[in-house]
């Protein structure tokens, strides 16, 4: 990031200031080791403008880079206090400084916090997981008639730079594996549960209590039925396979709506046609919770900056929020109402699209997904994207040149694996 971009005292952590305090105030060898790790990361960020954490970790043992670090550290320490604040999220762990004095010039006491843990305490993680699964999760059943075998897989697949989020899910559930499973797509990483007992004991209870809101509910119900059949000792293996294949061959109706929406279907249904204008916020909030929405936006939402052109104002860059879905109009309509978005849902040829650039809508969305201390409610890389998007709005709204730089930073970050 440029040294003049995206800096604010409002943010909940100050990585440069923390590292400086660590460096001059350490008392134990472990503190010194931690300091050097942080300082090395920040030095590399400063000199190479790299965003790929995995790449950074791979070059730690490079003698040339280590020489550059040792050579440049003294110069860096002279400059660090004059540089503006840089904001980074390293593997979800934030370093922060707790100011006991009201003046920023007074001595500060270091206080380390795991903000991710605090975030997880502030949301319903089961609902969040269901929202994430509605976005990026899959339930798969593989049958092999020749070998008479069945394999069950619950999987969430993300970009490799977001692997930290999958480890959080694994830690929360206490089961599963995080693997790079696709040789053709090495930039992807997956969280997997394959063991049938773990699926039955750890996963099924969550998705039964907190049903999926999208058409993935249909796939889940098929998955669960097949899983229960596989555990039925009264059936022969061949009978199990035949019944499982019958269920697998069931197809999804284009107008399918998850049974999670049953409590309000009678309100909006008129002669088998859905009238979504009858929905209100109270109806929706009973079904679509904030925790679910945070998880779903973590997977499916996009925060970006887009160019707009008008005859009166010419070219300008504005902040935008958007989601696209192939099915599940009811989900987009409910999100539109919860986030107070004025735009209409666009019905494209093969998908639905909800997008807004309205300033009031954007500000409402920013408040919805952040805490009062300006930390975000997202747990993965979406938090980083959201922070840049939000801070650039408050600092550089209507500044075309600076917003263009921010837009390029966001693009590189989004596609850099």
mmCIF file of C-alpha atoms in Angstrom:
data_model
loop_
_atom_site.group_PDB
_atom_site.id
_atom_site.type_symbol
_atom_site.label_atom_id
_atom_site.label_comp_id
_atom_site.label_asym_id
_atom_site.label_seq_id
_atom_site.Cartn_x
_atom_site.Cartn_y
_atom_site.Cartn_z
ATOM 1 C CA UNK A 1 0.000 0.000 0.000
ATOM 2 C CA UNK A 2 1.065 3.561 -0.606
ATOM 3 C CA UNK A 3 2.347 5.293 2.514
ATOM 4 C CA UNK A 4 -0.450 7.851 2.235
ATOM 5 C CA UNK A 5 -3.338 5.449 1.759
ATOM 6 C CA UNK A 6 -6.005 4.186 4.119
ATOM 7 C CA UNK A 7 -4.650 5.414 7.452
ATOM 8 C CA UNK A 8 -6.842 6.347 10.385
ATOM 9 C CA UNK A 9 -6.751 6.539 14.152
ATOM 10 C CA UNK A 10 -10.272 5.090 14.104
ATOM 11 C CA UNK A 11 -9.054 1.623 13.243
ATOM 12 C CA UNK A 12 -8.794 -0.905 16.090
ATOM 13 C CA UNK A 13 -5.144 -1.747 15.548
ATOM 14 C CA UNK A 14 -1.936 -0.011 14.572
ATOM 15 C CA UNK A 15 0.576 -2.518 13.283
ATOM 16 C CA UNK A 16 3.505 -0.129 12.880
ATOM 17 C CA UNK A 17 3.117 1.426 16.285
ATOM 18 C CA UNK A 18 2.722 -1.963 17.925
ATOM 19 C CA UNK A 19 5.879 -3.307 16.290
ATOM 20 C CA UNK A 20 7.851 -0.233 17.330
ATOM 21 C CA UNK A 21 6.717 -0.617 20.954
ATOM 22 C CA UNK A 22 7.545 -4.300 20.892
ATOM 23 C CA UNK A 23 11.018 -3.613 19.550
ATOM 24 C CA UNK A 24 12.061 -1.111 22.185
ATOM 25 C CA UNK A 25 10.216 -2.577 25.197
ATOM 26 C CA UNK A 26 10.683 -6.360 24.997
ATOM 27 C CA UNK A 27 11.598 -8.114 28.215
ATOM 28 C CA UNK A 28 11.779 -11.723 27.176
ATOM 29 C CA UNK A 29 13.418 -13.605 24.345
ATOM 30 C CA UNK A 30 10.066 -14.813 23.034
ATOM 31 C CA UNK A 31 8.892 -11.202 22.806
ATOM 32 C CA UNK A 32 12.018 -10.347 20.848
ATOM 33 C CA UNK A 33 11.433 -13.275 18.474
ATOM 34 C CA UNK A 34 7.831 -12.208 17.923
ATOM 35 C CA UNK A 35 8.959 -8.646 17.295
ATOM 36 C CA UNK A 36 11.490 -9.700 14.678
ATOM 37 C CA UNK A 37 8.885 -11.748 12.861
ATOM 38 C CA UNK A 38 6.488 -8.819 12.702
ATOM 39 C CA UNK A 39 9.214 -6.361 11.744
ATOM 40 C CA UNK A 40 10.452 -8.632 8.976
ATOM 41 C CA UNK A 41 6.959 -8.952 7.515
ATOM 42 C CA UNK A 42 6.397 -5.214 7.626
ATOM 43 C CA UNK A 43 9.814 -4.493 6.127
ATOM 44 C CA UNK A 44 9.092 -6.829 3.248
ATOM 45 C CA UNK A 45 5.680 -5.248 2.710
ATOM 46 C CA UNK A 46 7.311 -1.822 2.604
ATOM 47 C CA UNK A 47 10.143 -2.665 0.228
ATOM 48 C CA UNK A 48 8.454 -5.136 -2.104
ATOM 49 C CA UNK A 49 4.754 -4.199 -2.016
ATOM 50 C CA UNK A 50 3.777 -7.863 -1.799
ATOM 51 C CA UNK A 51 0.392 -9.052 -0.503
ATOM 52 C CA UNK A 52 0.866 -12.843 -0.723
ATOM 53 C CA UNK A 53 1.450 -14.154 2.823
ATOM 54 C CA UNK A 54 2.223 -17.653 1.617
ATOM 55 C CA UNK A 55 4.936 -16.309 -0.682
ATOM 56 C CA UNK A 56 6.398 -14.243 2.159
ATOM 57 C CA UNK A 57 6.650 -17.253 4.426
ATOM 58 C CA UNK A 58 8.361 -19.267 1.688
ATOM 59 C CA UNK A 59 11.176 -16.746 1.343
ATOM 60 C CA UNK A 60 12.003 -16.520 5.075
ATOM 61 C CA UNK A 61 14.941 -18.860 4.562
ATOM 62 C CA UNK A 62 16.309 -16.987 1.554
ATOM 63 C CA UNK A 63 19.833 -15.805 2.592
ATOM 64 C CA UNK A 64 19.723 -12.776 0.295
ATOM 65 C CA UNK A 65 16.458 -11.537 1.737
ATOM 66 C CA UNK A 66 17.659 -12.132 5.306
ATOM 67 C CA UNK A 67 20.800 -10.127 4.556
ATOM 68 C CA UNK A 68 18.660 -7.287 3.187
ATOM 69 C CA UNK A 69 16.544 -7.438 6.327
ATOM 70 C CA UNK A 70 19.501 -7.277 8.727
ATOM 71 C CA UNK A 71 21.167 -4.550 6.680
ATOM 72 C CA UNK A 72 18.071 -2.416 6.413
ATOM 73 C CA UNK A 73 16.610 -2.892 9.878
ATOM 74 C CA UNK A 74 18.468 -0.014 11.526
ATOM 75 C CA UNK A 75 17.451 2.368 8.736
ATOM 76 C CA UNK A 76 13.899 1.070 8.918
ATOM 77 C CA UNK A 77 13.685 1.704 12.673
ATOM 78 C CA UNK A 78 14.704 5.335 12.156
ATOM 79 C CA UNK A 79 11.907 5.772 9.653
ATOM 80 C CA UNK A 80 9.143 3.709 11.233
ATOM 81 C CA UNK A 81 7.966 6.399 13.634
ATOM 82 C CA UNK A 82 7.516 8.904 10.805
ATOM 83 C CA UNK A 83 5.625 6.575 8.473
ATOM 84 C CA UNK A 84 1.885 6.689 8.434
ATOM 85 C CA UNK A 85 -0.156 3.799 9.791
ATOM 86 C CA UNK A 86 -0.256 0.560 7.821
ATOM 87 C CA UNK A 87 -3.091 -1.829 8.464
ATOM 88 C CA UNK A 88 -2.647 -5.557 8.070
ATOM 89 C CA UNK A 89 -4.395 -8.698 9.144
ATOM 90 C CA UNK A 90 -1.829 -11.485 9.508
ATOM 91 C CA UNK A 91 -3.542 -14.865 9.648
ATOM 92 C CA UNK A 92 -6.510 -13.295 11.410
ATOM 93 C CA UNK A 93 -4.504 -12.142 14.423
ATOM 94 C CA UNK A 94 -4.442 -8.441 15.078
ATOM 95 C CA UNK A 95 -1.906 -6.573 17.177
ATOM 96 C CA UNK A 96 -3.218 -3.520 18.963
ATOM 97 C CA UNK A 97 -2.120 -0.818 21.357
ATOM 98 C CA UNK A 98 -4.237 0.054 24.357
ATOM 99 C CA UNK A 99 -3.929 3.769 25.109
ATOM 100 C CA UNK A 100 -4.531 4.397 28.786
ATOM 101 C CA UNK A 101 -3.779 8.114 28.328
ATOM 102 C CA UNK A 102 -6.047 10.411 26.333
ATOM 103 C CA UNK A 103 -3.172 12.035 24.450
ATOM 104 C CA UNK A 104 -1.647 10.017 21.600
ATOM 105 C CA UNK A 105 1.816 11.391 22.442
ATOM 106 C CA UNK A 106 1.897 9.658 25.826
ATOM 107 C CA UNK A 107 3.488 6.291 26.445
ATOM 108 C CA UNK A 108 1.269 3.418 25.411
ATOM 109 C CA UNK A 109 0.988 -0.032 26.883
ATOM 110 C CA UNK A 110 0.958 -2.949 24.508
ATOM 111 C CA UNK A 111 -2.043 -5.194 24.658
ATOM 112 C CA UNK A 112 -2.255 -8.204 22.357
ATOM 113 C CA UNK A 113 -5.701 -9.332 21.303
ATOM 114 C CA UNK A 114 -7.064 -12.045 19.112
ATOM 115 C CA UNK A 115 -9.825 -10.046 17.490
ATOM 116 C CA UNK A 116 -10.934 -13.038 15.460
ATOM 117 C CA UNK A 117 -11.784 -14.924 18.645
ATOM 118 C CA UNK A 118 -13.760 -11.933 19.886
ATOM 119 C CA UNK A 119 -15.626 -11.765 16.586
ATOM 120 C CA UNK A 120 -16.503 -15.449 16.778
ATOM 121 C CA UNK A 121 -17.870 -14.871 20.278
ATOM 122 C CA UNK A 122 -20.109 -12.076 18.997
ATOM 123 C CA UNK A 123 -21.871 -14.100 16.306
ATOM 124 C CA UNK A 124 -23.709 -17.404 16.215
ATOM 125 C CA UNK A 125 -21.062 -19.570 14.572
ATOM 126 C CA UNK A 126 -23.543 -22.277 13.590
ATOM 127 C CA UNK A 127 -25.662 -19.754 11.693
ATOM 128 C CA UNK A 128 -22.494 -18.214 10.229
ATOM 129 C CA UNK A 129 -21.348 -21.652 9.024
ATOM 130 C CA UNK A 130 -24.724 -22.270 7.368
ATOM 131 C CA UNK A 131 -24.449 -18.900 5.610
ATOM 132 C CA UNK A 132 -20.912 -19.687 4.452
ATOM 133 C CA UNK A 133 -22.091 -23.086 3.210
ATOM 134 C CA UNK A 134 -25.023 -21.495 1.375
ATOM 135 C CA UNK A 135 -22.357 -19.504 -0.441
ATOM 136 C CA UNK A 136 -19.318 -21.747 -0.950
ATOM 137 C CA UNK A 137 -20.196 -25.151 0.500
ATOM 138 C CA UNK A 138 -21.126 -28.421 -1.205
ATOM 139 C CA UNK A 139 -22.588 -31.785 -0.160
ATOM 140 C CA UNK A 140 -21.430 -34.599 -2.439
ATOM 141 C CA UNK A 141 -22.201 -38.299 -2.708
ATOM 142 C CA UNK A 142 -19.988 -40.482 -4.915
ATOM 143 C CA UNK A 143 -21.000 -44.064 -5.738
ATOM 144 C CA UNK A 144 -18.964 -46.817 -7.333
ATOM 145 C CA UNK A 145 -21.190 -49.715 -8.391
ATOM 146 C CA UNK A 146 -18.206 -51.824 -9.424
ATOM 147 C CA UNK A 147 -16.514 -51.638 -6.034
ATOM 148 C CA UNK A 148 -19.840 -51.226 -4.189
ATOM 149 C CA UNK A 149 -18.565 -48.178 -2.332
ATOM 150 C CA UNK A 150 -20.058 -44.835 -1.379
ATOM 151 C CA UNK A 151 -18.091 -41.729 -0.426
ATOM 152 C CA UNK A 152 -19.685 -38.754 1.333
ATOM 153 C CA UNK A 153 -18.017 -35.344 1.328
ATOM 154 C CA UNK A 154 -18.888 -32.021 2.902
ATOM 155 C CA UNK A 155 -16.610 -29.371 1.401
ATOM 156 C CA UNK A 156 -15.989 -25.632 1.469
ATOM 157 C CA UNK A 157 -13.557 -24.400 -1.192
ATOM 158 C CA UNK A 158 -11.873 -20.980 -1.120
ATOM 159 C CA UNK A 159 -8.895 -19.202 -2.647
ATOM 160 C CA UNK A 160 -5.651 -20.336 -1.014
ATOM 161 C CA UNK A 161 -4.989 -16.868 0.413
ATOM 162 C CA UNK A 162 -8.129 -17.390 2.516
ATOM 163 C CA UNK A 163 -6.983 -20.725 3.966
ATOM 164 C CA UNK A 164 -6.939 -19.147 7.428
ATOM 165 C CA UNK A 165 -10.741 -19.050 7.354
ATOM 166 C CA UNK A 166 -10.946 -22.785 6.707
ATOM 167 C CA UNK A 167 -8.657 -23.435 9.662
ATOM 168 C CA UNK A 168 -11.011 -21.353 11.807
ATOM 169 C CA UNK A 169 -13.905 -23.554 10.673
ATOM 170 C CA UNK A 170 -11.888 -26.691 11.403
ATOM 171 C CA UNK A 171 -10.988 -25.366 14.850
ATOM 172 C CA UNK A 172 -14.608 -24.508 15.597
ATOM 173 C CA UNK A 173 -16.032 -27.881 14.515
ATOM 174 C CA UNK A 174 -13.077 -29.823 15.905
ATOM 175 C CA UNK A 175 -13.063 -32.212 12.937
ATOM 176 C CA UNK A 176 -12.151 -32.315 9.255
ATOM 177 C CA UNK A 177 -9.107 -31.524 7.142
ATOM 178 C CA UNK A 178 -7.803 -28.555 5.149
ATOM 179 C CA UNK A 179 -6.301 -29.761 1.875
ATOM 180 C CA UNK A 180 -5.098 -28.574 -1.507
ATOM 181 C CA UNK A 181 -7.050 -31.205 -3.434
ATOM 182 C CA UNK A 182 -7.157 -29.940 -7.026
ATOM 183 C CA UNK A 183 -3.866 -30.212 -8.934
ATOM 184 C CA UNK A 184 -5.378 -28.269 -11.824
ATOM 185 C CA UNK A 185 -6.244 -25.374 -9.501
ATOM 186 C CA UNK A 186 -3.391 -25.010 -6.979
ATOM 187 C CA UNK A 187 -4.756 -21.626 -5.948
ATOM 188 C CA UNK A 188 -7.755 -23.323 -4.316
ATOM 189 C CA UNK A 189 -7.917 -24.919 -0.868
ATOM 190 C CA UNK A 190 -10.736 -26.957 0.658
ATOM 191 C CA UNK A 191 -12.063 -27.872 4.082
ATOM 192 C CA UNK A 192 -13.331 -31.479 4.010
ATOM 193 C CA UNK A 193 -15.245 -33.902 6.206
ATOM 194 C CA UNK A 194 -15.504 -37.444 4.826
ATOM 195 C CA UNK A 195 -15.930 -39.664 7.861
ATOM 196 C CA UNK A 196 -19.576 -40.756 8.089
ATOM 197 C CA UNK A 197 -19.752 -40.736 11.867
ATOM 198 C CA UNK A 198 -18.257 -37.253 12.019
ATOM 199 C CA UNK A 199 -20.774 -36.091 9.433
ATOM 200 C CA UNK A 200 -23.643 -37.611 11.427
ATOM 201 C CA UNK A 201 -22.465 -36.420 14.831
ATOM 202 C CA UNK A 202 -20.872 -33.039 14.101
ATOM 203 C CA UNK A 203 -22.449 -31.661 10.936
ATOM 204 C CA UNK A 204 -25.994 -32.989 10.471
ATOM 205 C CA UNK A 205 -27.254 -31.595 13.826
ATOM 206 C CA UNK A 206 -26.139 -28.078 12.827
ATOM 207 C CA UNK A 207 -27.811 -28.117 9.418
ATOM 208 C CA UNK A 208 -30.973 -29.673 10.844
ATOM 209 C CA UNK A 209 -31.320 -26.986 13.498
ATOM 210 C CA UNK A 210 -30.243 -24.115 11.228
ATOM 211 C CA UNK A 211 -31.550 -24.970 7.734
ATOM 212 C CA UNK A 212 -29.867 -23.670 4.598
ATOM 213 C CA UNK A 213 -31.769 -20.765 3.046
ATOM 214 C CA UNK A 214 -30.738 -21.300 -0.573
ATOM 215 C CA UNK A 215 -31.440 -24.160 -2.978
ATOM 216 C CA UNK A 216 -28.459 -25.949 -1.413
ATOM 217 C CA UNK A 217 -31.027 -27.108 1.116
ATOM 218 C CA UNK A 218 -32.237 -29.531 -1.577
ATOM 219 C CA UNK A 219 -28.734 -30.976 -1.983
ATOM 220 C CA UNK A 220 -28.323 -31.234 1.778
ATOM 221 C CA UNK A 221 -31.565 -33.179 2.201
ATOM 222 C CA UNK A 222 -30.482 -35.627 -0.515
ATOM 223 C CA UNK A 223 -27.059 -35.910 1.130
ATOM 224 C CA UNK A 224 -28.582 -36.608 4.540
ATOM 225 C CA UNK A 225 -30.998 -39.222 3.160
ATOM 226 C CA UNK A 226 -28.167 -41.032 1.390
ATOM 227 C CA UNK A 227 -26.023 -40.903 4.512
ATOM 228 C CA UNK A 228 -28.775 -42.448 6.648
ATOM 229 C CA UNK A 229 -29.362 -45.178 4.068
ATOM 230 C CA UNK A 230 -25.654 -46.033 4.128
ATOM 231 C CA UNK A 231 -25.936 -46.629 7.883
ATOM 232 C CA UNK A 232 -28.984 -48.884 7.614
ATOM 233 C CA UNK A 233 -27.807 -52.371 8.573
ATOM 234 C CA UNK A 234 -31.068 -53.932 7.411
ATOM 235 C CA UNK A 235 -30.147 -53.299 3.774
ATOM 236 C CA UNK A 236 -27.605 -55.117 1.658
ATOM 237 C CA UNK A 237 -24.807 -53.074 0.132
ATOM 238 C CA UNK A 238 -26.295 -53.347 -3.348
ATOM 239 C CA UNK A 239 -29.722 -52.226 -2.078
ATOM 240 C CA UNK A 240 -28.070 -49.279 -0.377
ATOM 241 C CA UNK A 241 -26.323 -48.291 -3.595
ATOM 242 C CA UNK A 242 -29.520 -48.549 -5.632
ATOM 243 C CA UNK A 243 -31.515 -46.421 -3.213
ATOM 244 C CA UNK A 244 -28.707 -43.874 -2.959
ATOM 245 C CA UNK A 245 -28.493 -43.590 -6.740
ATOM 246 C CA UNK A 246 -32.242 -43.043 -6.948
ATOM 247 C CA UNK A 247 -31.966 -40.127 -4.551
ATOM 248 C CA UNK A 248 -28.904 -38.756 -6.326
ATOM 249 C CA UNK A 249 -30.838 -38.657 -9.596
ATOM 250 C CA UNK A 250 -33.539 -36.380 -8.173
ATOM 251 C CA UNK A 251 -33.326 -32.997 -9.919
ATOM 252 C CA UNK A 252 -33.785 -29.517 -8.543
ATOM 253 C CA UNK A 253 -36.819 -27.577 -9.701
ATOM 254 C CA UNK A 254 -35.943 -24.111 -10.999
ATOM 255 C CA UNK A 255 -38.524 -22.548 -8.654
ATOM 256 C CA UNK A 256 -37.365 -24.483 -5.597
ATOM 257 C CA UNK A 257 -37.480 -22.539 -2.322
ATOM 258 C CA UNK A 258 -35.880 -23.904 0.848
ATOM 259 C CA UNK A 259 -38.362 -25.120 3.468
ATOM 260 C CA UNK A 260 -36.654 -22.694 5.844
ATOM 261 C CA UNK A 261 -38.939 -20.092 4.243
ATOM 262 C CA UNK A 262 -42.136 -22.074 4.945
ATOM 263 C CA UNK A 263 -43.290 -19.762 7.768
ATOM 264 C CA UNK A 264 -43.722 -16.887 5.306
ATOM 265 C CA UNK A 265 -44.645 -18.723 2.114
ATOM 266 C CA UNK A 266 -48.352 -18.423 2.849
ATOM 267 C CA UNK A 267 -47.907 -14.657 3.284
ATOM 268 C CA UNK A 268 -46.316 -14.019 -0.090
ATOM 269 C CA UNK A 269 -47.995 -16.750 -2.155
ATOM 270 C CA UNK A 270 -50.901 -15.736 -4.400
ATOM 271 C CA UNK A 271 -52.276 -18.430 -6.720
ATOM 272 C CA UNK A 272 -48.900 -20.200 -6.672
ATOM 273 C CA UNK A 273 -47.144 -16.931 -7.575
ATOM 274 C CA UNK A 274 -44.790 -15.262 -5.095
ATOM 275 C CA UNK A 275 -45.550 -11.625 -4.302
ATOM 276 C CA UNK A 276 -42.385 -10.489 -2.522
ATOM 277 C CA UNK A 277 -43.751 -7.002 -1.965
ATOM 278 C CA UNK A 278 -45.741 -8.428 0.928
ATOM 279 C CA UNK A 279 -42.570 -9.232 2.834
ATOM 280 C CA UNK A 280 -41.445 -6.956 5.641
ATOM 281 C CA UNK A 281 -38.328 -6.803 7.799
ATOM 282 C CA UNK A 282 -39.947 -8.625 10.726
ATOM 283 C CA UNK A 283 -40.832 -11.581 8.509
ATOM 284 C CA UNK A 284 -37.309 -11.802 7.135
ATOM 285 C CA UNK A 285 -35.416 -11.382 10.412
ATOM 286 C CA UNK A 286 -37.148 -14.461 11.828
ATOM 287 C CA UNK A 287 -35.497 -16.533 9.109
ATOM 288 C CA UNK A 288 -32.399 -14.695 7.851
ATOM 289 C CA UNK A 289 -30.225 -13.819 10.842
ATOM 290 C CA UNK A 290 -27.329 -11.387 10.922
ATOM 291 C CA UNK A 291 -24.864 -14.200 11.625
ATOM 292 C CA UNK A 292 -26.104 -16.107 8.572
ATOM 293 C CA UNK A 293 -25.802 -12.987 6.423
ATOM 294 C CA UNK A 294 -22.230 -12.303 7.572
ATOM 295 C CA UNK A 295 -21.257 -15.840 6.575
ATOM 296 C CA UNK A 296 -23.079 -15.621 3.250
ATOM 297 C CA UNK A 297 -21.553 -12.244 2.319
ATOM 298 C CA UNK A 298 -18.142 -13.599 3.355
ATOM 299 C CA UNK A 299 -18.628 -16.123 0.555
ATOM 300 C CA UNK A 300 -20.751 -14.332 -2.050
ATOM 301 C CA UNK A 301 -20.650 -10.574 -1.463
ATOM 302 C CA UNK A 302 -18.434 -8.125 -3.327
ATOM 303 C CA UNK A 303 -17.205 -4.721 -2.168
ATOM 304 C CA UNK A 304 -15.679 -2.813 -5.051
ATOM 305 C CA UNK A 305 -15.186 0.554 -6.757
ATOM 306 C CA UNK A 306 -16.767 1.120 -10.155
ATOM 307 C CA UNK A 307 -16.538 3.826 -12.809
ATOM 308 C CA UNK A 308 -19.638 5.834 -13.670
ATOM 309 C CA UNK A 309 -20.014 8.366 -16.462
ATOM 310 C CA UNK A 310 -22.548 11.173 -16.846
ATOM 311 C CA UNK A 311 -22.756 14.159 -19.172
ATOM 312 C CA UNK A 312 -22.847 16.612 -16.270
ATOM 313 C CA UNK A 313 -20.188 15.084 -13.988
ATOM 314 C CA UNK A 314 -18.098 13.120 -16.484
ATOM 315 C CA UNK A 315 -16.172 10.062 -15.287
ATOM 316 C CA UNK A 316 -16.181 9.360 -11.561
ATOM 317 C CA UNK A 317 -15.421 6.433 -9.289
ATOM 318 C CA UNK A 318 -18.007 5.318 -6.756
ATOM 319 C CA UNK A 319 -18.223 2.595 -4.131
ATOM 320 C CA UNK A 320 -20.451 -0.354 -4.916
ATOM 321 C CA UNK A 321 -21.780 -3.491 -3.248
ATOM 322 C CA UNK A 322 -23.134 -6.473 -5.156
ATOM 323 C CA UNK A 323 -24.238 -10.107 -5.081
ATOM 324 C CA UNK A 324 -25.197 -12.454 -7.904
ATOM 325 C CA UNK A 325 -27.110 -15.742 -7.658
ATOM 326 C CA UNK A 326 -28.265 -18.214 -10.285
ATOM 327 C CA UNK A 327 -31.356 -19.114 -8.244
ATOM 328 C CA UNK A 328 -32.962 -18.072 -4.954
ATOM 329 C CA UNK A 329 -34.594 -14.754 -5.759
ATOM 330 C CA UNK A 330 -36.144 -14.791 -2.285
ATOM 331 C CA UNK A 331 -32.663 -14.720 -0.730
ATOM 332 C CA UNK A 332 -31.558 -11.657 -2.717
ATOM 333 C CA UNK A 333 -34.857 -9.902 -2.028
ATOM 334 C CA UNK A 334 -34.455 -10.507 1.708
ATOM 335 C CA UNK A 335 -30.850 -9.244 1.659
ATOM 336 C CA UNK A 336 -32.021 -6.184 -0.246
ATOM 337 C CA UNK A 337 -34.520 -5.416 2.521
ATOM 338 C CA UNK A 338 -32.180 -6.189 5.428
ATOM 339 C CA UNK A 339 -29.451 -3.934 4.005
ATOM 340 C CA UNK A 340 -31.919 -1.194 3.100
ATOM 341 C CA UNK A 341 -30.938 -1.271 -0.593
ATOM 342 C CA UNK A 342 -33.108 0.771 -2.941
ATOM 343 C CA UNK A 343 -31.950 -0.824 -6.195
ATOM 344 C CA UNK A 344 -34.083 -3.361 -8.014
ATOM 345 C CA UNK A 345 -32.885 -6.924 -8.418
ATOM 346 C CA UNK A 346 -31.818 -7.399 -12.018
ATOM 347 C CA UNK A 347 -33.092 -10.523 -13.752
ATOM 348 C CA UNK A 348 -30.360 -11.423 -16.223
ATOM 349 C CA UNK A 349 -30.454 -14.343 -18.631
ATOM 350 C CA UNK A 350 -28.924 -16.923 -16.306
ATOM 351 C CA UNK A 351 -28.768 -15.213 -12.926
ATOM 352 C CA UNK A 352 -30.099 -12.553 -10.568
ATOM 353 C CA UNK A 353 -28.005 -9.543 -9.618
ATOM 354 C CA UNK A 354 -28.327 -7.140 -6.690
ATOM 355 C CA UNK A 355 -26.057 -4.099 -6.806
ATOM 356 C CA UNK A 356 -26.039 -0.586 -5.395
ATOM 357 C CA UNK A 357 -23.870 2.533 -5.611
ATOM 358 C CA UNK A 358 -26.280 4.758 -3.691
ATOM 359 C CA UNK A 359 -24.335 6.625 -0.983
ATOM 360 C CA UNK A 360 -26.986 6.134 1.690
ATOM 361 C CA UNK A 361 -27.142 2.415 0.926
ATOM 362 C CA UNK A 362 -23.344 2.131 1.007
ATOM 363 C CA UNK A 363 -23.084 3.883 4.377
ATOM 364 C CA UNK A 364 -25.825 1.665 5.818
ATOM 365 C CA UNK A 365 -23.989 -1.455 4.618
ATOM 366 C CA UNK A 366 -20.745 -0.203 6.171
ATOM 367 C CA UNK A 367 -22.444 0.277 9.537
ATOM 368 C CA UNK A 368 -24.157 -3.099 9.300
ATOM 369 C CA UNK A 369 -20.911 -5.049 8.879
ATOM 370 C CA UNK A 370 -18.696 -3.228 11.379
ATOM 371 C CA UNK A 371 -18.554 -2.795 15.130
ATOM 372 C CA UNK A 372 -18.589 0.576 16.859
ATOM 373 C CA UNK A 373 -14.769 0.522 17.087
ATOM 374 C CA UNK A 374 -14.568 0.089 13.289
ATOM 375 C CA UNK A 375 -13.425 -3.537 13.348
ATOM 376 C CA UNK A 376 -15.292 -5.591 10.774
ATOM 377 C CA UNK A 377 -17.590 -8.526 11.449
ATOM 378 C CA UNK A 378 -16.018 -10.713 8.775
ATOM 379 C CA UNK A 379 -13.614 -13.487 9.757
ATOM 380 C CA UNK A 380 -11.578 -14.070 6.590
ATOM 381 C CA UNK A 381 -10.015 -12.084 3.748
ATOM 382 C CA UNK A 382 -13.363 -10.376 3.199
ATOM 383 C CA UNK A 383 -12.466 -8.361 6.290
ATOM 384 C CA UNK A 384 -9.370 -6.969 4.535
ATOM 385 C CA UNK A 385 -11.359 -6.138 1.385
ATOM 386 C CA UNK A 386 -14.100 -4.483 3.421
ATOM 387 C CA UNK A 387 -11.643 -2.361 5.430
ATOM 388 C CA UNK A 388 -9.967 -0.915 2.340
ATOM 389 C CA UNK A 389 -13.341 -0.315 0.715
ATOM 390 C CA UNK A 390 -14.761 1.378 3.815
ATOM 391 C CA UNK A 391 -11.735 3.534 4.667
ATOM 392 C CA UNK A 392 -11.328 4.739 1.089
ATOM 393 C CA UNK A 393 -14.965 5.821 1.094
ATOM 394 C CA UNK A 394 -14.535 7.983 4.179
ATOM 395 C CA UNK A 395 -11.150 9.382 3.158
ATOM 396 C CA UNK A 396 -11.257 9.712 -0.628
ATOM 397 C CA UNK A 397 -14.850 9.955 -1.742
ATOM 398 C CA UNK A 398 -14.992 12.035 -4.969
ATOM 399 C CA UNK A 399 -11.179 11.949 -5.329
ATOM 400 C CA UNK A 400 -10.849 10.154 -8.679
ATOM 401 C CA UNK A 401 -7.062 9.712 -8.678
ATOM 402 C CA UNK A 402 -6.796 8.261 -5.188
ATOM 403 C CA UNK A 403 -9.844 6.045 -5.615
ATOM 404 C CA UNK A 404 -8.346 4.727 -8.836
ATOM 405 C CA UNK A 405 -5.221 3.682 -6.901
ATOM 406 C CA UNK A 406 -7.375 2.008 -4.256
ATOM 407 C CA UNK A 407 -9.372 0.222 -6.941
ATOM 408 C CA UNK A 408 -6.181 -1.227 -8.424
ATOM 409 C CA UNK A 409 -5.009 -2.320 -4.969
ATOM 410 C CA UNK A 410 -8.324 -4.086 -4.384
ATOM 411 C CA UNK A 411 -8.180 -5.785 -7.774
ATOM 412 C CA UNK A 412 -4.655 -7.068 -7.203
ATOM 413 C CA UNK A 413 -5.551 -8.253 -3.719
ATOM 414 C CA UNK A 414 -8.681 -10.014 -4.985
ATOM 415 C CA UNK A 415 -6.935 -11.943 -7.743
ATOM 416 C CA UNK A 416 -3.570 -12.463 -6.047
ATOM 417 C CA UNK A 417 -3.540 -15.999 -4.752
#
